PDB file of C-alpha atoms in Angstrom:
ATOM      1  CA  LEU A   1      93.379  70.864  56.548  1.00  0.00           C
ATOM      2  CA  ARG A   2      92.645  68.351  53.826  1.00  0.00           C
ATOM      3  CA  PRO A   3      89.496  66.158  53.518  1.00  0.00           C
ATOM      4  CA  ASP A   4      91.319  62.980  54.516  1.00  0.00           C
ATOM      5  CA  ALA A   5      92.360  64.614  57.802  1.00  0.00           C
ATOM      6  CA  ALA A   6      89.015  63.753  59.412  1.00  0.00           C
ATOM      7  CA  ALA A   7      87.416  60.419  58.505  1.00  0.00           C
ATOM      8  CA  ASP A   8      84.137  61.345  60.219  1.00  0.00           C
ATOM      9  CA  GLY A   9      83.749  64.569  58.184  1.00  0.00           C
ATOM     10  CA  ILE A  10      84.276  66.803  61.219  1.00  0.00           C
ATOM     11  CA  TYR A  11      86.990  69.421  61.000  1.00  0.00           C
ATOM     12  CA  SER A  12      88.164  71.191  64.133  1.00  0.00           C
ATOM     13  CA  ILE A  13      89.426  74.645  63.248  1.00  0.00           C
ATOM     14  CA  LYS A  14      91.203  76.341  66.125  1.00  0.00           C
ATOM     15  CA  ARG A  15      93.123  79.141  64.420  1.00  0.00           C
ATOM     16  CA  PRO A  16      91.918  82.311  62.692  1.00  0.00           C
ATOM     17  CA  ARG A  17      92.298  82.262  58.910  1.00  0.00           C
ATOM     18  CA  SER A  18      92.221  78.477  58.661  1.00  0.00           C
ATOM     19  CA  ILE A  19      91.786  76.855  55.265  1.00  0.00           C
ATOM     20  CA  LEU A  20      90.127  73.599  54.233  1.00  0.00           C
ATOM     21  CA  LYS A  21      91.699  72.501  50.944  1.00  0.00           C
ATOM     22  CA  ASP A  22      90.775  70.131  48.160  1.00  0.00           C
ATOM     23  CA  LEU A  23      87.169  69.468  49.128  1.00  0.00           C
ATOM     24  CA  PRO A  24      85.539  67.572  46.236  1.00  0.00           C
ATOM     25  CA  LEU A  25      82.759  70.017  45.289  1.00  0.00           C
ATOM     26  CA  HIS A  26      81.535  70.187  41.727  1.00  0.00           C
ATOM     27  CA  ARG A  27      79.950  73.157  39.949  1.00  0.00           C
ATOM     28  CA  GLY A  28      76.332  73.526  41.061  1.00  0.00           C
ATOM     29  CA  ALA A  29      76.697  70.894  43.799  1.00  0.00           C
ATOM     30  CA  ARG A  30      74.885  71.422  47.091  1.00  0.00           C
ATOM     31  CA  VAL A  31      76.396  69.957  50.212  1.00  0.00           C
ATOM     32  CA  PRO A  32      74.860  70.306  53.699  1.00  0.00           C
ATOM     33  CA  VAL A  33      77.241  71.882  56.197  1.00  0.00           C
ATOM     34  CA  ARG A  34      76.846  72.496  59.914  1.00  0.00           C
ATOM     35  CA  LEU A  35      78.918  75.160  61.642  1.00  0.00           C
ATOM     36  CA  SER A  36      79.307  74.802  65.411  1.00  0.00           C
ATOM     37  CA  LEU A  37      81.124  77.434  67.444  1.00  0.00           C
ATOM     38  CA  THR A  38      82.442  77.058  70.966  1.00  0.00           C
ATOM     39  CA  ALA A  39      83.694  80.113  72.842  1.00  0.00           C
ATOM     40  CA  THR A  40      86.444  80.050  75.407  1.00  0.00           C
ATOM     41  CA  SER A  41      86.157  81.918  78.706  1.00  0.00           C
ATOM     42  CA  SER A  42      88.558  84.558  77.363  1.00  0.00           C
ATOM     43  CA  LEU A  43      86.157  85.672  74.606  1.00  0.00           C
ATOM     44  CA  VAL A  44      85.356  89.374  74.838  1.00  0.00           C
ATOM     45  CA  ALA A  45      81.737  90.455  74.269  1.00  0.00           C
ATOM     46  CA  GLY A  46      81.173  92.039  70.880  1.00  0.00           C
ATOM     47  CA  LYS A  47      80.430  91.342  67.230  1.00  0.00           C
ATOM     48  CA  TYR A  48      82.537  88.910  65.234  1.00  0.00           C
ATOM     49  CA  ALA A  49      82.440  88.030  61.549  1.00  0.00           C
ATOM     50  CA  ILE A  50      82.968  84.449  60.423  1.00  0.00           C
ATOM     51  CA  GLU A  51      83.731  84.410  56.695  1.00  0.00           C
ATOM     52  CA  VAL A  52      83.407  81.269  54.617  1.00  0.00           C
ATOM     53  CA  ARG A  53      84.799  81.593  51.092  1.00  0.00           C
ATOM     54  CA  GLN A  54      84.959  79.165  48.206  1.00  0.00           C
ATOM     55  CA  TYR A  55      87.827  79.360  45.736  1.00  0.00           C
ATOM     56  CA  GLN A  56      88.381  77.456  42.544  1.00  0.00           C
ATOM     57  CA  HIS A  57      91.806  77.676  40.914  1.00  0.00           C
ATOM     58  CA  ASP A  58      92.633  80.719  43.091  1.00  0.00           C
ATOM     59  CA  ALA A  59      89.487  82.580  41.969  1.00  0.00           C
ATOM     60  CA  LEU A  60      86.771  83.486  44.498  1.00  0.00           C
ATOM     61  CA  VAL A  61      83.553  81.780  43.338  1.00  0.00           C
ATOM     62  CA  GLY A  62      81.292  81.988  46.402  1.00  0.00           C
ATOM     63  CA  GLY A  63      80.950  82.539  50.092  1.00  0.00           C
ATOM     64  CA  ILE A  64      78.933  83.759  53.055  1.00  0.00           C
ATOM     65  CA  VAL A  65      79.560  85.872  56.162  1.00  0.00           C
ATOM     66  CA  TYR A  66      78.082  84.967  59.546  1.00  0.00           C
ATOM     67  CA  GLU A  67      77.870  87.750  62.138  1.00  0.00           C
ATOM     68  CA  ILE A  68      78.173  86.488  65.702  1.00  0.00           C
ATOM     69  CA  ASN A  69      77.042  88.607  68.665  1.00  0.00           C
ATOM     70  CA  ALA A  70      78.918  87.422  71.753  1.00  0.00           C
ATOM     71  CA  ARG A  71      77.504  88.506  75.120  1.00  0.00           C
TER      72      ARG A  71
END
């Protein structure tokens, strides 16, 4: 997905290992982000890891892992 794909700034990611490309972030910039998750009825209870990684020129420069406990 590219930034111009969603004019309202909302990106719907429906596949595992999805990538948002070419977001205009500069070194040291802070941008508020909200992550909303919606489970389908087929979700199995358990722990899931949601990884968010930031790359610059193919080098990993940051990231965070969210652990989700589905019941």
